[in-house]
CSV table of C-alpha atoms in Angstrom, one decimal:
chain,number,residue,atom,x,y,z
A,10,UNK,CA,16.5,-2.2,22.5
A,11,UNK,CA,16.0,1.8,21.9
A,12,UNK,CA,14.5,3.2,18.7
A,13,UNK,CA,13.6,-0.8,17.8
A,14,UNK,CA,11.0,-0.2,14.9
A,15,UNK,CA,8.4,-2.6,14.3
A,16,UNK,CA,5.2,-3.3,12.5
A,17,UNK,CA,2.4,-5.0,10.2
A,18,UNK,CA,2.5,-4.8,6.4
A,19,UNK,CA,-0.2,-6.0,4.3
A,20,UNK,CA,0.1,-7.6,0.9
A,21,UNK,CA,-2.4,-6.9,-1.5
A,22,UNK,CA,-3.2,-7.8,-5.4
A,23,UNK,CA,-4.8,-9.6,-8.1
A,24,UNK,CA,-3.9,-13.5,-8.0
A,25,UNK,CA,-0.8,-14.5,-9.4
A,26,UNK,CA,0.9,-11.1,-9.4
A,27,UNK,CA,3.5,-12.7,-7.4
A,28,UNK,CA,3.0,-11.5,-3.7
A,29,UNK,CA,4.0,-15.0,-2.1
A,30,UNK,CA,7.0,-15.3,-3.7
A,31,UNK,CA,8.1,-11.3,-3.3
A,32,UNK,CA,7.5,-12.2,0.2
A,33,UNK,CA,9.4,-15.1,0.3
A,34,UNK,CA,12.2,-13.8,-1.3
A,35,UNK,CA,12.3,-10.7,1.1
A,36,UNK,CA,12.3,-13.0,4.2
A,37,UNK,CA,14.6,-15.3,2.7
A,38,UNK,CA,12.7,-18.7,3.1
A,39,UNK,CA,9.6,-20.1,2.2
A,40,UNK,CA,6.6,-19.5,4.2
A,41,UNK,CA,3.8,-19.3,1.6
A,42,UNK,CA,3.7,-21.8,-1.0
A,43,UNK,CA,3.4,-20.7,-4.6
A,44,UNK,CA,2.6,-22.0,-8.2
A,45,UNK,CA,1.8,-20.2,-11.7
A,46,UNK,CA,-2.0,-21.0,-10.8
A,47,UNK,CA,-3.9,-18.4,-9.8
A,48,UNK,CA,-5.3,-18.2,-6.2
A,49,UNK,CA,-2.8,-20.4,-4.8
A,50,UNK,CA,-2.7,-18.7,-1.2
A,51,UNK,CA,-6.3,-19.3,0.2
A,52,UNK,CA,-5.6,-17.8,3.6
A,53,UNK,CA,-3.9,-15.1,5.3
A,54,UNK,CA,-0.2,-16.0,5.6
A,55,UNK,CA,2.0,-14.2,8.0
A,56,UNK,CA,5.8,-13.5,7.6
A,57,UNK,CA,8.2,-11.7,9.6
A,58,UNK,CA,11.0,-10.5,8.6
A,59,UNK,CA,14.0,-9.5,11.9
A,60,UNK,CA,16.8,-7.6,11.4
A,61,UNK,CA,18.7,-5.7,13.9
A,62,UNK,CA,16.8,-2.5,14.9
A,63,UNK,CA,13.4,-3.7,13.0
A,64,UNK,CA,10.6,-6.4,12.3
A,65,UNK,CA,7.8,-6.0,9.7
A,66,UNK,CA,5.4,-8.9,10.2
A,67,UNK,CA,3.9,-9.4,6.3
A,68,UNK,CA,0.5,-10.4,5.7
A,69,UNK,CA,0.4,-12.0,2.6
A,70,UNK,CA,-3.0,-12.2,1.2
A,71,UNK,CA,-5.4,-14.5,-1.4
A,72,UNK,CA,-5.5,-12.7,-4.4
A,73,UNK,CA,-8.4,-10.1,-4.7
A,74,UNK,CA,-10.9,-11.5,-7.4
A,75,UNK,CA,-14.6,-11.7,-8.1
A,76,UNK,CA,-15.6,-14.7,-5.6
A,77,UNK,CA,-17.8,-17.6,-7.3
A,78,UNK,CA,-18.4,-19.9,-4.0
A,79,UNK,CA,-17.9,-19.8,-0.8
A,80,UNK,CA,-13.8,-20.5,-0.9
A,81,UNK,CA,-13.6,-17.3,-2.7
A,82,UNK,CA,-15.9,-15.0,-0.6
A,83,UNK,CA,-13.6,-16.4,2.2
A,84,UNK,CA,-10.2,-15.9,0.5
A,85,UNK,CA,-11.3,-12.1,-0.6
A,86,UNK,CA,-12.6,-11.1,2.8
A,87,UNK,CA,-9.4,-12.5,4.4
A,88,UNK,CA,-7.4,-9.9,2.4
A,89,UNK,CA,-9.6,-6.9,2.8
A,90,UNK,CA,-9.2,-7.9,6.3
A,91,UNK,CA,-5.5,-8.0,6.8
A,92,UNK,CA,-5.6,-4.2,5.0
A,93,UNK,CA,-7.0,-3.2,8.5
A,94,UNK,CA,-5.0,-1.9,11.3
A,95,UNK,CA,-1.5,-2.3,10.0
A,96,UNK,CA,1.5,0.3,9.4
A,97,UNK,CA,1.8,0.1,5.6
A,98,UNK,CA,0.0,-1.4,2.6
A,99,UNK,CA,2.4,-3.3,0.0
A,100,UNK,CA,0.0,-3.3,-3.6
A,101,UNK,CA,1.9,-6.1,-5.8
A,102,UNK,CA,1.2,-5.3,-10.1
A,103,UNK,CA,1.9,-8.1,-12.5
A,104,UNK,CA,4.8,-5.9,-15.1
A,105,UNK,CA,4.3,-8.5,-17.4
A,106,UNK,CA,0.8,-9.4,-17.8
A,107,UNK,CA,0.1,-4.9,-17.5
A,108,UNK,CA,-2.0,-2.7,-14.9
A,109,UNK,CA,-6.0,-3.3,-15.5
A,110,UNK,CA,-8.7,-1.6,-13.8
A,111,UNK,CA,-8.7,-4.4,-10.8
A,112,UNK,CA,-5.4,-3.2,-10.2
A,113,UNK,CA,-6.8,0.3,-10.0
A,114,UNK,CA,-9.2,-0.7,-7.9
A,115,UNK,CA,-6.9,-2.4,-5.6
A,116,UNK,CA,-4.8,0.2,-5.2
A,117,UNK,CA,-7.5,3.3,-4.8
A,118,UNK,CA,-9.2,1.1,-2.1
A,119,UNK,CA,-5.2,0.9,-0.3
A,120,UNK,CA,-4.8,4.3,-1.1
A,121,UNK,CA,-8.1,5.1,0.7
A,122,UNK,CA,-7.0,3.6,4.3
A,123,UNK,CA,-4.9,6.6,5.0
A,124,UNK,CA,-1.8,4.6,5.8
A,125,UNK,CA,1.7,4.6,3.8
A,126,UNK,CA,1.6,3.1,0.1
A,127,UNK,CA,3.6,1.3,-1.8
A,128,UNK,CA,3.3,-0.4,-5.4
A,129,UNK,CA,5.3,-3.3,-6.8
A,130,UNK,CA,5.5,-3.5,-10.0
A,131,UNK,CA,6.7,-7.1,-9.9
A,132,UNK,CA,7.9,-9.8,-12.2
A,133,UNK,CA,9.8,-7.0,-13.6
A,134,UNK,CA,12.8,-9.8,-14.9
A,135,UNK,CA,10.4,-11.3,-17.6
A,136,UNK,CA,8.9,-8.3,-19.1
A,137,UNK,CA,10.1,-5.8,-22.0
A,138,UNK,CA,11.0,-2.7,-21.3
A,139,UNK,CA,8.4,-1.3,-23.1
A,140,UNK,CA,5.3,-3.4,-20.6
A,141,UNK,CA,7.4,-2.0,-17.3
A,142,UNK,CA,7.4,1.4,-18.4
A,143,UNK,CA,3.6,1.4,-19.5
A,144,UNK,CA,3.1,-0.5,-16.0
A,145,UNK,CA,5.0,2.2,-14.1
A,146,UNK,CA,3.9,5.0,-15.6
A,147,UNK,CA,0.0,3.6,-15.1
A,148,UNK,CA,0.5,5.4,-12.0
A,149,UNK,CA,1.8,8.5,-13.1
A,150,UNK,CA,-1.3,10.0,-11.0
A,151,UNK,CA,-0.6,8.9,-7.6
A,152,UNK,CA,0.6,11.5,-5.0
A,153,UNK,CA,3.8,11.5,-4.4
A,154,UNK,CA,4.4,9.9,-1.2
A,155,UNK,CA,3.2,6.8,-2.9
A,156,UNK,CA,6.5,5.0,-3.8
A,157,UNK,CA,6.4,2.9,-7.0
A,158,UNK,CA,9.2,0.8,-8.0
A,159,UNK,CA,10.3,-2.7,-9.9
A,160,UNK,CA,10.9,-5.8,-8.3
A,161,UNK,CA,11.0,-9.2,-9.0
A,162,UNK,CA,10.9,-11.6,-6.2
A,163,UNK,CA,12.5,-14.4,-8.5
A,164,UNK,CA,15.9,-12.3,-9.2
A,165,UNK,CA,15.5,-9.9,-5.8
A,166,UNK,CA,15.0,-7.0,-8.2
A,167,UNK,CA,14.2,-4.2,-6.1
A,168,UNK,CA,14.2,-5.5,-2.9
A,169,UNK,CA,16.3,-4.4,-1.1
A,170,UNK,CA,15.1,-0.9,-1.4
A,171,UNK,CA,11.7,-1.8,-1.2
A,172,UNK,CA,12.8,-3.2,2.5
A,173,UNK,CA,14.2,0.1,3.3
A,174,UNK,CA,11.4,1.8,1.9
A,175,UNK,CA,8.8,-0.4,3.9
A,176,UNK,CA,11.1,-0.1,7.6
A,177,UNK,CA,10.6,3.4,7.1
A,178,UNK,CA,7.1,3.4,7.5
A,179,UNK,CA,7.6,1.4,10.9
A,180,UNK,CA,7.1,2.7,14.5
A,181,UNK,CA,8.8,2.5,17.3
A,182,UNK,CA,7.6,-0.7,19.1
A,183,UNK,CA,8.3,-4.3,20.4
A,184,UNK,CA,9.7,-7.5,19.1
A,185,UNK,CA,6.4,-9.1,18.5
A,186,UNK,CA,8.1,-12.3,17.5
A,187,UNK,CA,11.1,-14.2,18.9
A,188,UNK,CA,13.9,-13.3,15.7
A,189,UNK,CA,14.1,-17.1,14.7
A,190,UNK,CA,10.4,-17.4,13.9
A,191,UNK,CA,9.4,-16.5,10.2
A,192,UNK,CA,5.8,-17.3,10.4
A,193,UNK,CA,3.0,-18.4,13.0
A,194,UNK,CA,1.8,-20.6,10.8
A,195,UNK,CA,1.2,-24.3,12.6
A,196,UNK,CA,3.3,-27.6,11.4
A,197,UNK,CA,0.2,-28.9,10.3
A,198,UNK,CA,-1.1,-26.0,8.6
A,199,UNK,CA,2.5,-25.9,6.6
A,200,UNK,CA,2.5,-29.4,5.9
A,201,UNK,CA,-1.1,-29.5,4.4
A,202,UNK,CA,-0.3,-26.7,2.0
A,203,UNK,CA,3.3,-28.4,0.9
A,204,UNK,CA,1.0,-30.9,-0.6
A,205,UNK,CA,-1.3,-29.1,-2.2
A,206,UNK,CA,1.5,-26.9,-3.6
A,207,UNK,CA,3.0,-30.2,-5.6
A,208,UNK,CA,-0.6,-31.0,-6.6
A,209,UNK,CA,-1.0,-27.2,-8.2
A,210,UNK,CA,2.2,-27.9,-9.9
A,211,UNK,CA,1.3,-31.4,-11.4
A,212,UNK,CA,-2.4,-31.5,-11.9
A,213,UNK,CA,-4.3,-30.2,-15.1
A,214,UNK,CA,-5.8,-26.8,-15.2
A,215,UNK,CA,-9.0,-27.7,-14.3
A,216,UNK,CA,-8.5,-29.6,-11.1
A,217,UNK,CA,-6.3,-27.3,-8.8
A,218,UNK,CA,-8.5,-25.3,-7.9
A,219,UNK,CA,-10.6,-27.7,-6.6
A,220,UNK,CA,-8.2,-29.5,-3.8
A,221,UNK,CA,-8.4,-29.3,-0.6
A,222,UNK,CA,-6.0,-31.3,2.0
A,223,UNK,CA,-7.1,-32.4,5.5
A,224,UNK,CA,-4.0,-33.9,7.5
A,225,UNK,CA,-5.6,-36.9,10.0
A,226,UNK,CA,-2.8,-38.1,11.7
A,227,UNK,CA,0.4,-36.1,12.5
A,228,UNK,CA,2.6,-38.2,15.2
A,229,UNK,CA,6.2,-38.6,15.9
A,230,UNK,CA,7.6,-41.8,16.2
A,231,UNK,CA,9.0,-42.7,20.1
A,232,UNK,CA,13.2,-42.4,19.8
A,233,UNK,CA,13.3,-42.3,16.0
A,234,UNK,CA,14.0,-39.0,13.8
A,235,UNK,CA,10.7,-40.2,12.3
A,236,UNK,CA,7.4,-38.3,11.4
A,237,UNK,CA,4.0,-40.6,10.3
A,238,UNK,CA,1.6,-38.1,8.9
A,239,UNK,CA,-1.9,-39.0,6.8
A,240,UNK,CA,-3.5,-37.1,4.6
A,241,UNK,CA,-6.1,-36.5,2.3
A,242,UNK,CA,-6.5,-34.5,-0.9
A,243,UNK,CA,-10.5,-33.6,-1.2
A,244,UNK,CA,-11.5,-32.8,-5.1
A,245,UNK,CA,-15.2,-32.2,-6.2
A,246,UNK,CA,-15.3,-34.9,-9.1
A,247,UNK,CA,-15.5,-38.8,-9.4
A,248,UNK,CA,-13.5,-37.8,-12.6
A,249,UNK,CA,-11.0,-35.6,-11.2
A,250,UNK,CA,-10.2,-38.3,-8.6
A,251,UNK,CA,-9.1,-40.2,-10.8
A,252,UNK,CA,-6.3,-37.5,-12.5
A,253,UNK,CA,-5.1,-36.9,-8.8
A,254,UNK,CA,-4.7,-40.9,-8.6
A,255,UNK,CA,-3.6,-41.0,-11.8
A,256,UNK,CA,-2.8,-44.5,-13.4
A,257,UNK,CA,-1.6,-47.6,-11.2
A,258,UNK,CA,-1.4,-44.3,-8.7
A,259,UNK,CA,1.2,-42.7,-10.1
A,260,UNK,CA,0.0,-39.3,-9.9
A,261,UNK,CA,-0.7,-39.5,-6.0
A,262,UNK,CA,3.0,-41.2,-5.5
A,263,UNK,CA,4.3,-37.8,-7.7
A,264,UNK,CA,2.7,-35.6,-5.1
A,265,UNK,CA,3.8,-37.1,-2.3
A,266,UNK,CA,7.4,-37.7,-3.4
A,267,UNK,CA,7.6,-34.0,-4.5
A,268,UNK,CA,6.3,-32.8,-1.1
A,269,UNK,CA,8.0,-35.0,0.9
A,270,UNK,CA,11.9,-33.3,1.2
A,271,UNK,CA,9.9,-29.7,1.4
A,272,UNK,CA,8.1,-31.8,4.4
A,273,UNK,CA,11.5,-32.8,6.0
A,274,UNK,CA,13.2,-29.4,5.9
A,275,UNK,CA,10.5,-27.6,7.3
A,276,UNK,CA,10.3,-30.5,10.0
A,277,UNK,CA,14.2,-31.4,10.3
A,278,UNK,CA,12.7,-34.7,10.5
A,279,UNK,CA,12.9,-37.7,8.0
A,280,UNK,CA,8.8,-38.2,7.5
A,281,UNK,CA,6.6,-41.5,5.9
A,282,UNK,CA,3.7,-39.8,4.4
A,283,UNK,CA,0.3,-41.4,3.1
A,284,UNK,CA,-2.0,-39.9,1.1
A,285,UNK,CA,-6.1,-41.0,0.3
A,286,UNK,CA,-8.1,-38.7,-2.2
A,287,UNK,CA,-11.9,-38.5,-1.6
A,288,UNK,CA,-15.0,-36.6,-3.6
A,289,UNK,CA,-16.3,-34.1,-1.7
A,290,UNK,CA,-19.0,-32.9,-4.6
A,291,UNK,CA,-18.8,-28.8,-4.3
A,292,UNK,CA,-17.2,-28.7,-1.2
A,293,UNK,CA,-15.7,-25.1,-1.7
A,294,UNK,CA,-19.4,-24.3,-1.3
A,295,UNK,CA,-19.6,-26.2,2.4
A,296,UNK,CA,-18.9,-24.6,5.2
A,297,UNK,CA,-18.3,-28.1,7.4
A,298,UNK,CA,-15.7,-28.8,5.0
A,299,UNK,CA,-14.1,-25.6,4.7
A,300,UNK,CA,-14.1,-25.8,8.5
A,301,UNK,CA,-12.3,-28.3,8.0
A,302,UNK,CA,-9.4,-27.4,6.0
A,303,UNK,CA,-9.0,-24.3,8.2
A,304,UNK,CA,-11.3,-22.0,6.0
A,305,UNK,CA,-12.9,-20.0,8.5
């Protein structure tokens, strides 16, 4: 196709500002999995968005934040590495919560790679208008080319111009996806995080962030619309092993019930999961497990 525009887009911010769901919501299905617990996504997630005449491929990034193991040196270096080499940088603000000087940061260091610019102020549906004002106008100094705007990737405030805005910034170049594929993210890889999405949603503050899920056995079953898949959820404590169980197993049955029909329509297979938990004392610090999980 002539004048077909295409191109890579990264997505940058503090956790929980909202950049998986603002990209979810711009491709129109779910490809990264999110929760209100900070530093849900853990790796780089691509999305790609096809509509006639463009493609922006999004790569939606951990949150940026101070690292305190391994896990975290990992999840900030996969962001500041999907900032290189792409067409356009997408910085995502929290409206609500207000623009601190991480968020300055963020955006100076974007602003620095010499490549288009634009600022989400997001979650811009549950805020005053009093906090998005003060968040907009906390970049009263940028140059003007940079365009700053309200979304919210719950409503779809915004998005649609910030599509336009972002297609702009595209070259001329190839399909570099087939236009029914939304991510390149392997079954497995989706599959591992559905489950640890339910878990973020369920489990108590102090254990999320500490669950990891390893898929052992993936197989379908000869002539049936059937999928058998195993996994384990990894935690760091005797203790929180038990909260993911949770009593008579009730906790672990939650989980996998929750994650089950996400399972199916991402599969378009009925599926029988299993799921084991196991202590894996600090293993966001061990680089055989987080090898493991796909940490690497």
């Amino acid at each position: 196709m002539k004048n077909f525009r295409s191109g890579f887009v990264a997505i940058l911010g503090r956790p929980n500002v909202g950049k998986s769901t603002l990209m979810n919501a711009m491709i129109g299905d779910k490809v990264a999995i999110v929760s209100p617990k900070p530093q849900t996504t853990r790796n780089r997630l691509m999305g790609v968005l096809t509509k006639p005449g463009f493609q922006i491929v999004f790569l939606d990034t951990p949150g940026i934040h101070r690292p305190k193991n391994k896990l975290g040196n990992y999840m900030v270096k996969s962001a500041e590495d999907a900032a290189k080499d792409v067409d356009a940088i997408l910085v995502v603000v929290d409206a609500k919560s207000g623009v601190g000087p991480n968020d300055r940061i963020i955006y100076q260091n974007a602003a620095a790679r010499r490549v288009p610019v634009v600022v989400a102020v997001n979650k811009s549906d549950v805020c005053s208008e009093e906090e998005l004002l003060k968040a907009l106008s906390a970049f009263s100094d940028a140059p003007e080319q940079v365009e700053i705007l309200p979304t919210s990737g719950k409503t779809g405030k915004g998005l649609e111009e910030l599509v336009d805005l972002l297609e702009g910034y595209l070259p001329e170049g190839p399909h570099y996806f087939p236009e029914d594929m939304i991510t390149d993210q392997p079954e497995q890889a989706v599959v591992a995080e559905l489950i640890r999405e339910k878990a973020l949603m369920l489990l108590e503050e102090e254990v999320p962030h500490g669950i990891g899920v390893e898929i052992l056995s993936f197989k379908k079953r000869e002539n049936q619309d059937l999928v058998d898949i195993q996994a384990t959820l990894y935690c760091e404590r005797e203790s929180h092993k038990r909260i993911v169980i949770g009593k008579n197993g009730a906790m672990l049955k939650k989980i996998g019930s929750m994650a089950r029909p996400d399972i199916e329509r991402v599969l378009g297979n009925r599926v029988y999961l299993e799921l084991w938990v196991k202590v894996k004392e600090d293993w966001r610090n061990k680089m055989s497990v987080l090898r493991t999980l796909g940490y690497e």
